[in-house]
Tab-separated table of C-alpha atoms and ligand atoms in Angstrom:
chain	number	residue	atom	x	y	z
F	12	UNK	CA	-98.742	46.506	154.351
F	13	UNK	CA	-98.720	47.547	150.661
F	14	UNK	CA	-95.647	49.363	149.638
F	15	UNK	CA	-96.061	52.933	148.192
F	16	UNK	CA	-96.162	53.332	144.454
F	17	UNK	CA	-93.477	55.102	142.594
F	18	UNK	CA	-93.375	56.433	139.009
F	19	UNK	CA	-90.317	54.908	137.393
F	20	UNK	CA	-88.799	55.894	134.010
F	21	UNK	CA	-88.760	52.719	131.843
F	22	UNK	CA	-87.961	54.085	128.548
F	23	UNK	CA	-85.953	56.990	126.951
F	24	UNK	CA	-85.951	58.405	123.341
F	25	UNK	CA	-84.783	61.568	121.731
F	26	UNK	CA	-84.613	63.274	118.309
F	27	UNK	CA	-82.865	66.249	116.940
F	28	UNK	CA	-83.158	67.336	113.236
F	29	UNK	CA	-80.040	66.505	111.234
F	30	UNK	CA	-79.366	70.047	110.188
F	31	UNK	CA	-76.557	71.742	112.254
F	32	UNK	CA	-75.995	75.452	112.591
F	33	UNK	CA	-72.542	76.274	113.852
F	34	UNK	CA	-71.281	79.420	115.565
F	35	UNK	CA	-69.316	80.137	112.216
F	36	UNK	CA	-72.583	79.976	110.263
F	37	UNK	CA	-74.065	82.468	112.816
F	38	UNK	CA	-71.054	84.861	112.236
F	39	UNK	CA	-72.219	85.084	108.702
F	40	UNK	CA	-75.877	86.011	109.743
F	41	UNK	CA	-75.475	88.413	112.576
F	42	UNK	CA	-72.812	90.548	114.106
F	43	UNK	CA	-71.367	87.904	116.514
F	44	UNK	CA	-68.405	85.656	116.825
F	45	UNK	CA	-67.662	82.067	117.806
F	46	UNK	CA	-65.492	83.541	120.685
F	47	UNK	CA	-68.399	85.547	122.143
F	48	UNK	CA	-70.900	82.782	121.866
F	49	UNK	CA	-68.576	80.175	123.437
F	50	UNK	CA	-67.331	82.300	126.230
F	51	UNK	CA	-70.825	83.749	127.248
F	52	UNK	CA	-72.870	80.611	126.650
F	53	UNK	CA	-70.721	77.438	126.054
F	54	UNK	CA	-72.781	76.683	122.967
F	55	UNK	CA	-70.923	75.748	119.823
F	56	UNK	CA	-73.700	74.314	117.529
F	57	UNK	CA	-77.429	73.700	117.567
F	58	UNK	CA	-79.805	71.482	115.390
F	59	UNK	CA	-82.589	73.239	113.463
F	60	UNK	CA	-85.502	71.769	111.647
F	61	UNK	CA	-85.824	72.103	107.821
F	62	UNK	CA	-89.456	71.402	107.408
F	63	UNK	CA	-89.820	68.845	110.231
F	64	UNK	CA	-92.529	69.716	112.679
F	65	UNK	CA	-92.577	69.371	116.463
F	66	UNK	CA	-94.933	66.365	116.101
F	67	UNK	CA	-92.458	64.734	113.685
F	68	UNK	CA	-89.541	65.114	116.205
F	69	UNK	CA	-91.846	63.964	119.043
F	70	UNK	CA	-93.085	60.950	117.231
F	71	UNK	CA	-89.344	59.635	116.557
F	72	UNK	CA	-88.370	60.281	120.094
F	73	UNK	CA	-91.611	58.535	121.475
F	74	UNK	CA	-91.094	55.475	119.323
F	75	UNK	CA	-87.561	54.968	120.723
F	76	UNK	CA	-88.910	55.472	124.198
F	77	UNK	CA	-91.709	52.974	123.593
F	78	UNK	CA	-89.242	50.388	122.206
F	79	UNK	CA	-86.902	50.963	125.173
F	80	UNK	CA	-89.715	50.274	127.476
F	81	UNK	CA	-90.959	47.225	125.547
F	82	UNK	CA	-94.461	48.812	124.987
F	83	UNK	CA	-96.602	49.663	121.893
F	84	UNK	CA	-98.613	52.846	121.192
F	85	UNK	CA	-101.814	51.121	122.173
F	86	UNK	CA	-100.453	50.480	125.614
F	87	UNK	CA	-100.263	53.966	126.597
F	88	UNK	CA	-102.897	55.643	128.907
F	89	UNK	CA	-101.860	59.219	128.752
F	90	UNK	CA	-99.611	61.491	126.385
F	91	UNK	CA	-98.208	64.657	127.647
F	92	UNK	CA	-96.243	67.017	125.335
F	93	UNK	CA	-94.538	69.806	126.996
F	94	UNK	CA	-93.780	72.739	124.533
F	95	UNK	CA	-94.050	76.322	123.799
F	96	UNK	CA	-93.965	75.642	120.051
F	97	UNK	CA	-96.783	73.290	119.278
F	98	UNK	CA	-97.389	72.504	115.622
F	99	UNK	CA	-100.608	74.559	115.803
F	100	UNK	CA	-102.455	76.441	118.562
F	101	UNK	CA	-104.883	73.618	118.596
F	102	UNK	CA	-105.483	70.704	118.320
F	103	UNK	CA	-102.618	69.901	120.901
F	104	UNK	CA	-99.468	68.400	119.587
F	105	UNK	CA	-100.083	65.420	121.894
F	106	UNK	CA	-103.151	64.508	119.945
F	107	UNK	CA	-100.992	64.498	116.557
F	108	UNK	CA	-98.502	62.271	118.282
F	109	UNK	CA	-101.290	59.957	119.563
F	110	UNK	CA	-102.552	59.420	115.969
F	111	UNK	CA	-99.147	58.563	114.688
F	112	UNK	CA	-98.379	56.219	117.473
F	113	UNK	CA	-101.848	54.454	117.198
F	114	UNK	CA	-102.247	55.263	120.944
F	115	UNK	CA	-106.014	54.867	120.710
F	116	UNK	CA	-106.770	54.615	124.412
F	117	UNK	CA	-104.451	57.502	125.552
F	118	UNK	CA	-105.610	60.811	127.018
F	119	UNK	CA	-103.725	63.664	125.587
F	120	UNK	CA	-102.805	67.090	126.508
F	121	UNK	CA	-100.031	69.665	125.873
F	122	UNK	CA	-98.379	71.331	128.948
F	123	UNK	CA	-96.961	74.950	128.955
F	124	UNK	CA	-94.313	75.771	131.527
F	125	UNK	CA	-91.564	76.866	129.082
F	126	UNK	CA	-88.022	75.518	129.936
F	127	UNK	CA	-89.269	73.960	133.084
F	128	UNK	CA	-92.029	72.069	131.225
F	129	UNK	CA	-90.350	68.560	131.447
F	130	UNK	CA	-90.042	68.819	135.220
F	131	UNK	CA	-93.654	70.017	135.423
F	132	UNK	CA	-94.550	67.043	133.176
F	133	UNK	CA	-92.649	64.588	135.406
F	134	UNK	CA	-94.703	65.954	138.328
F	135	UNK	CA	-98.080	65.544	136.511
F	136	UNK	CA	-97.247	62.020	135.288
F	137	UNK	CA	-96.121	61.116	138.925
F	138	UNK	CA	-99.421	62.156	140.218
F	139	UNK	CA	-101.334	60.256	137.689
F	140	UNK	CA	-99.244	57.192	138.511
F	141	UNK	CA	-99.260	57.249	142.292
F	142	UNK	CA	-102.919	58.051	142.320
F	143	UNK	CA	-103.338	54.873	140.257
F	144	UNK	CA	-105.250	56.755	137.579
F	145	UNK	CA	-102.986	55.684	134.775
F	146	UNK	CA	-100.191	53.046	134.267
F	147	UNK	CA	-98.267	53.801	131.141
F	148	UNK	CA	-97.492	57.476	130.447
F	149	UNK	CA	-95.636	59.109	127.582
F	150	UNK	CA	-94.024	62.342	128.411
F	151	UNK	CA	-92.371	64.527	125.683
F	152	UNK	CA	-90.440	67.726	126.105
F	153	UNK	CA	-90.088	69.121	122.526
F	154	UNK	CA	-89.524	72.338	120.766
F	155	UNK	CA	-89.010	73.959	117.432
F	156	UNK	CA	-87.703	77.170	118.870
F	157	UNK	CA	-86.277	78.183	115.544
F	158	UNK	CA	-89.884	78.961	114.583
F	159	UNK	CA	-90.000	81.852	117.171
F	160	UNK	CA	-86.360	82.866	116.960
F	161	UNK	CA	-85.622	86.326	115.335
F	162	UNK	CA	-82.675	85.598	113.135
F	163	UNK	CA	-81.867	89.348	113.107
F	164	UNK	CA	-81.581	89.542	116.909
F	165	UNK	CA	-77.984	88.540	117.818
F	166	UNK	CA	-78.856	88.599	121.589
F	167	UNK	CA	-81.172	85.700	121.344
F	168	UNK	CA	-80.541	83.831	117.856
F	169	UNK	CA	-77.331	82.246	119.013
F	170	UNK	CA	-78.965	80.613	122.047
F	171	UNK	CA	-81.671	78.320	120.814
F	172	UNK	CA	-82.067	74.885	119.030
F	173	UNK	CA	-84.786	72.385	118.069
F	174	UNK	CA	-85.345	68.812	119.364
F	175	UNK	CA	-87.433	66.472	121.421
F	176	UNK	CA	-87.048	63.951	124.300
F	177	UNK	CA	-89.268	61.490	125.462
F	178	UNK	CA	-89.809	59.166	128.505
F	179	UNK	CA	-92.183	56.472	129.409
F	180	UNK	CA	-93.301	56.345	133.066
F	181	UNK	CA	-94.781	53.272	134.682
F	182	UNK	CA	-95.627	52.339	138.298
F	183	UNK	CA	-93.384	50.238	140.599
F	184	UNK	CA	-93.522	49.319	144.261
F	185	UNK	CA	-89.661	49.342	144.313
F	186	UNK	CA	-88.362	52.577	145.838
F	187	UNK	CA	-87.105	53.863	142.577
F	188	UNK	CA	-88.131	56.505	140.119
F	189	UNK	CA	-89.514	59.840	141.065
F	190	UNK	CA	-88.735	60.421	144.727
F	191	UNK	CA	-89.662	64.013	144.935
F	192	UNK	CA	-90.704	67.030	142.777
F	193	UNK	CA	-90.629	70.803	143.635
F	194	UNK	CA	-92.377	73.218	141.349
F	195	UNK	CA	-92.464	77.109	141.514
F	196	UNK	CA	-93.462	80.061	139.471
F	197	UNK	CA	-93.377	83.876	139.706
F	198	UNK	CA	-95.464	85.699	137.198
F	199	UNK	CA	-93.909	89.132	138.210
F	200	UNK	CA	-91.236	88.270	135.672
F	201	UNK	CA	-93.670	87.466	132.873
F	202	UNK	CA	-92.155	90.418	130.804
F	203	UNK	CA	-88.521	89.167	131.000
F	204	UNK	CA	-88.952	86.407	128.529
F	205	UNK	CA	-91.884	86.098	126.088
F	206	UNK	CA	-93.477	86.054	122.572
F	207	UNK	CA	-95.583	89.175	122.683
F	208	UNK	CA	-97.958	88.496	119.792
F	209	UNK	CA	-99.977	85.651	118.317
F	210	UNK	CA	-102.040	84.936	121.491
F	211	UNK	CA	-105.506	86.434	122.155
F	212	UNK	CA	-104.007	89.451	123.756
F	213	UNK	CA	-102.316	90.534	120.304
F	214	UNK	CA	-103.533	88.424	117.513
F	215	UNK	CA	-101.618	88.367	114.291
F	216	UNK	CA	-101.906	91.549	112.206
F	217	UNK	CA	-99.576	92.828	109.488
F	218	UNK	CA	-98.397	95.309	112.152
F	219	UNK	CA	-97.506	92.728	114.554
F	220	UNK	CA	-95.593	90.780	111.825
F	221	UNK	CA	-93.758	94.037	110.807
F	222	UNK	CA	-92.853	94.863	114.379
F	223	UNK	CA	-91.473	91.274	114.709
F	224	UNK	CA	-93.642	90.635	117.732
F	225	UNK	CA	-94.083	87.007	116.923
F	226	UNK	CA	-90.472	86.290	117.841
F	227	UNK	CA	-89.083	85.449	121.280
F	228	UNK	CA	-87.939	88.509	123.397
F	229	UNK	CA	-85.681	88.194	126.314
F	230	UNK	CA	-84.110	90.399	128.842
F	231	UNK	CA	-81.027	88.117	128.977
F	232	UNK	CA	-78.876	89.554	131.714
F	233	UNK	CA	-81.664	89.851	134.206
F	234	UNK	CA	-83.009	86.398	133.323
F	235	UNK	CA	-79.555	85.042	133.846
F	236	UNK	CA	-79.470	86.300	137.515
F	237	UNK	CA	-82.745	85.004	138.442
F	238	UNK	CA	-82.168	81.604	136.537
F	239	UNK	CA	-78.883	80.864	138.717
F	240	UNK	CA	-80.814	81.579	142.044
F	241	UNK	CA	-83.979	79.648	141.025
F	242	UNK	CA	-82.219	76.450	139.582
F	243	UNK	CA	-79.983	76.234	142.781
F	244	UNK	CA	-83.109	76.691	144.989
F	245	UNK	CA	-85.333	74.257	143.155
F	246	UNK	CA	-82.808	71.610	143.371
F	247	UNK	CA	-82.279	72.191	147.098
F	248	UNK	CA	-86.079	72.164	147.749
F	249	UNK	CA	-86.367	68.831	145.805
F	250	UNK	CA	-83.563	67.275	147.701
F	251	UNK	CA	-85.099	68.388	151.016
F	252	UNK	CA	-88.440	66.955	150.138
F	253	UNK	CA	-86.649	63.710	149.348
F	254	UNK	CA	-84.816	63.780	152.791
F	255	UNK	CA	-81.651	64.132	150.905
F	256	UNK	CA	-78.661	66.552	150.670
F	257	UNK	CA	-76.202	67.671	147.935
F	258	UNK	CA	-73.813	65.007	149.344
F	259	UNK	CA	-76.126	62.305	148.096
F	260	UNK	CA	-76.236	63.497	144.554
F	261	UNK	CA	-74.675	61.201	141.866
F	262	UNK	CA	-75.611	63.339	138.905
F	263	UNK	CA	-77.075	66.840	138.406
F	264	UNK	CA	-78.941	67.361	135.168
F	265	UNK	CA	-79.659	71.121	134.940
F	266	UNK	CA	-81.561	72.925	132.155
F	267	UNK	CA	-79.077	73.517	129.405
F	268	UNK	CA	-79.403	77.167	128.726
F	269	UNK	CA	-75.910	78.492	129.402
F	270	UNK	CA	-72.865	76.887	130.710
F	271	UNK	CA	-72.256	79.806	133.120
F	272	UNK	CA	-75.704	79.363	134.572
F	273	UNK	CA	-75.118	75.500	135.009
F	274	UNK	CA	-71.603	76.021	136.674
F	275	UNK	CA	-73.016	78.723	139.002
F	276	UNK	CA	-76.000	76.605	140.040
F	277	UNK	CA	-73.657	73.529	140.607
F	278	UNK	CA	-71.531	75.741	142.772
F	279	UNK	CA	-74.542	76.867	144.872
F	280	UNK	CA	-75.229	73.178	145.464
F	281	UNK	CA	-71.596	72.555	146.400
F	282	UNK	CA	-71.239	69.968	143.659
F	283	UNK	CA	-68.067	69.156	141.678
F	284	UNK	CA	-68.266	69.649	137.964
F	285	UNK	CA	-67.715	65.832	137.385
F	286	UNK	CA	-71.127	65.201	138.859
F	287	UNK	CA	-72.894	67.627	136.433
F	288	UNK	CA	-74.198	66.535	133.051
F	289	UNK	CA	-73.600	69.103	130.325
F	290	UNK	CA	-74.483	69.039	126.587
F	291	UNK	CA	-75.303	72.553	125.984
F	292	UNK	CA	-72.426	72.926	123.479
F	293	UNK	CA	-74.108	70.437	120.980
F	294	UNK	CA	-77.613	71.628	121.114
F	295	UNK	CA	-77.954	75.200	122.607
F	296	UNK	CA	-81.027	75.733	124.647
F	297	UNK	CA	-83.956	73.569	123.583
F	298	UNK	CA	-86.288	74.703	126.287
F	299	UNK	CA	-88.277	71.810	127.695
F	300	UNK	CA	-86.462	69.382	125.245
F	301	UNK	CA	-83.183	70.218	126.925
F	302	UNK	CA	-83.972	68.479	130.252
F	303	UNK	CA	-85.391	65.475	128.341
F	304	UNK	CA	-82.423	65.041	125.982
F	305	UNK	CA	-79.870	65.715	128.764
F	306	UNK	CA	-81.430	62.937	130.699
F	307	UNK	CA	-81.431	60.566	127.842
F	308	UNK	CA	-77.722	61.214	127.062
F	309	UNK	CA	-76.718	61.069	130.744
F	310	UNK	CA	-78.285	57.572	130.994
F	311	UNK	CA	-76.983	56.372	127.594
F	312	UNK	CA	-73.382	57.465	128.234
F	313	UNK	CA	-73.290	55.850	131.688
F	314	UNK	CA	-72.982	58.900	133.847
F	315	UNK	CA	-76.524	57.717	135.435
F	316	UNK	CA	-76.503	54.125	136.470
F	317	UNK	CA	-78.706	51.729	138.365
F	318	UNK	CA	-79.323	53.285	141.703
F	319	UNK	CA	-77.866	56.714	140.858
F	320	UNK	CA	-79.403	59.583	142.648
F	321	UNK	CA	-80.340	62.108	139.954
F	322	UNK	CA	-81.340	65.722	140.506
F	323	UNK	CA	-82.967	67.693	137.624
F	324	UNK	CA	-83.426	71.338	137.836
F	325	UNK	CA	-84.805	73.880	135.377
F	326	UNK	CA	-85.805	77.464	134.996
F	327	UNK	CA	-87.918	79.238	132.222
F	328	UNK	CA	-90.313	81.836	131.053
F	329	UNK	CA	-93.138	82.733	133.489
F	330	UNK	CA	-90.769	82.594	135.351
F	331	UNK	CA	-91.174	78.927	136.304
F	332	UNK	CA	-88.758	76.672	138.116
F	333	UNK	CA	-88.697	73.161	139.298
F	334	UNK	CA	-86.413	70.379	140.682
F	335	UNK	CA	-86.872	66.591	140.597
F	336	UNK	CA	-84.969	63.847	142.504
F	337	UNK	CA	-84.970	60.458	140.728
F	338	UNK	CA	-83.443	57.247	142.088
F	339	UNK	CA	-82.415	55.451	138.766
I	403	UT7	O1	-84.023	79.097	129.059
I	403	UT7	C1	-84.329	79.729	130.283
I	403	UT7	C2	-84.209	81.225	130.162
I	403	UT7	N1	-82.927	81.743	129.413
I	403	UT7	C3	-81.890	81.909	130.058
I	403	UT7	O2	-81.599	81.387	131.038
I	403	UT7	C4	-80.678	82.617	129.348
I	403	UT7	C5	-80.399	83.692	130.446
I	403	UT7	N2	-79.352	84.703	129.808
I	403	UT7	C6	-77.975	84.380	129.190
I	403	UT7	O3	-77.758	83.281	129.250
I	403	UT7	C7	-77.190	85.532	128.929
I	403	UT7	O4	-77.708	86.680	129.618
I	403	UT7	C8	-76.878	85.696	127.417
I	403	UT7	C9	-76.057	84.731	126.822
I	403	UT7	C10	-78.272	85.854	126.759
I	403	UT7	C11	-76.108	87.031	127.353
I	403	UT7	O5	-75.032	87.167	128.072
I	403	UT7	P1	-74.582	88.415	129.040
I	403	UT7	O6	-73.279	87.971	129.634
I	403	UT7	O7	-75.685	88.503	129.981
I	403	UT7	O8	-74.407	89.546	128.130
I	403	UT7	P2	-75.164	90.912	127.923
I	403	UT7	O9	-76.618	90.774	127.551
I	403	UT7	O10	-74.951	91.748	129.243
I	403	UT7	O11	-74.521	91.646	126.733
I	403	UT7	C12	-73.179	91.966	126.820
I	403	UT7	C13	-72.780	92.499	125.517
I	403	UT7	C14	-73.639	93.635	125.037
I	403	UT7	O12	-72.863	94.670	124.360
I	403	UT7	P3	-72.520	96.067	125.301
I	403	UT7	O13	-73.827	96.617	125.536
I	403	UT7	O14	-71.786	95.674	126.426
I	403	UT7	O15	-71.634	96.822	124.239
I	403	UT7	C15	-74.455	92.995	123.929
I	403	UT7	O16	-74.970	93.871	122.989
I	403	UT7	O17	-72.771	91.492	124.450
I	403	UT7	C16	-73.462	92.058	123.312
I	403	UT7	N3	-74.046	90.854	122.606
I	403	UT7	C17	-73.351	90.188	121.710
I	403	UT7	N4	-72.075	90.343	121.243
I	403	UT7	C18	-71.847	89.429	120.190
I	403	UT7	C19	-75.190	90.286	122.957
I	403	UT7	N5	-75.358	89.190	122.101
I	403	UT7	C20	-74.246	89.276	121.346
I	403	UT7	C21	-73.723	88.193	120.303
I	403	UT7	N6	-72.613	88.406	119.902
I	403	UT7	N7	-74.547	87.204	119.919
């Protein structure tokens, strides 16, 4: 009997722009303090673009992932870019990335699931692979959140950063790679975290610009509470779909929005902190890039090894949430 197909991650790449904005820098911009930011979020610094675009960051991350996998652009069958901050409304950023990589035969689309986008993307890539539609898939989680950050709003501007992470997925008949994915959404919370204008509901006008409606707005405290619950639940659901429990987890890679959310979600899963990968202090919340970059760093630093059971869990605007179990 032929064994089942699995989607395995065979290449990893990442890119953050060189410019760093520290909490001390932010103290000079808004009424905040390093102490408040560190205690409430765990963030110490974040990387911001200085002219680089999302496609620039994505292409650098993608080239590293391709090299890691031993593939070339022309080997790709599909490119997915998960983002809420594309270079332009259209064409999709994935098409811009395709051009730079010379990935002539790849189909391309962008995916919008906010901070959960990388896990949604893993799910989509997994489906294309196990259905034998495509073989070599490039998935990028990337954001230039600084482009929608209101630098006068201290309640949000301290939280976010820019970056991109990329993975290559390929089929394998060994039981490794994506074991299960759980996705969820609840549009009743759509107002809690959004960019009000710039879409077809409220196109750009002088008034929308003056009212600062093109910037991200968040009801932080309420979002926090749902995030803790949803990230814990998504991880549990993914584990259950895989026929595993928290005891089997070698490394939890949660969305990096806030150290307190990460710790609370890990506690709900009954996981010791040494099993949780955290890098929020270096990058802040990079939305869909956070999970991709965290996975990259967890593998490269040796926290994720051959055979490790990895659980990714994320939460974002929508609200969306998702969990994924990977056997590395
Ligand atoms: O990526 C997925 C979605 N996003 C998230 O998951 C983020 C979820 N939310 C959070 O991480 C937290 O809610 C925040 C970090 C955004 C805020 O932390 P909090 O503990 O929920 O604080 P808060 O919003 O309840 O505000 C507490 C106080 C307020 O002052 P008063 O009303 O108590 O006098 C705020 O005005 O802190 C004040 N505050 C600040 N003070 C100094 C808000 N932002 C700042 C700031 N510096 N940057």
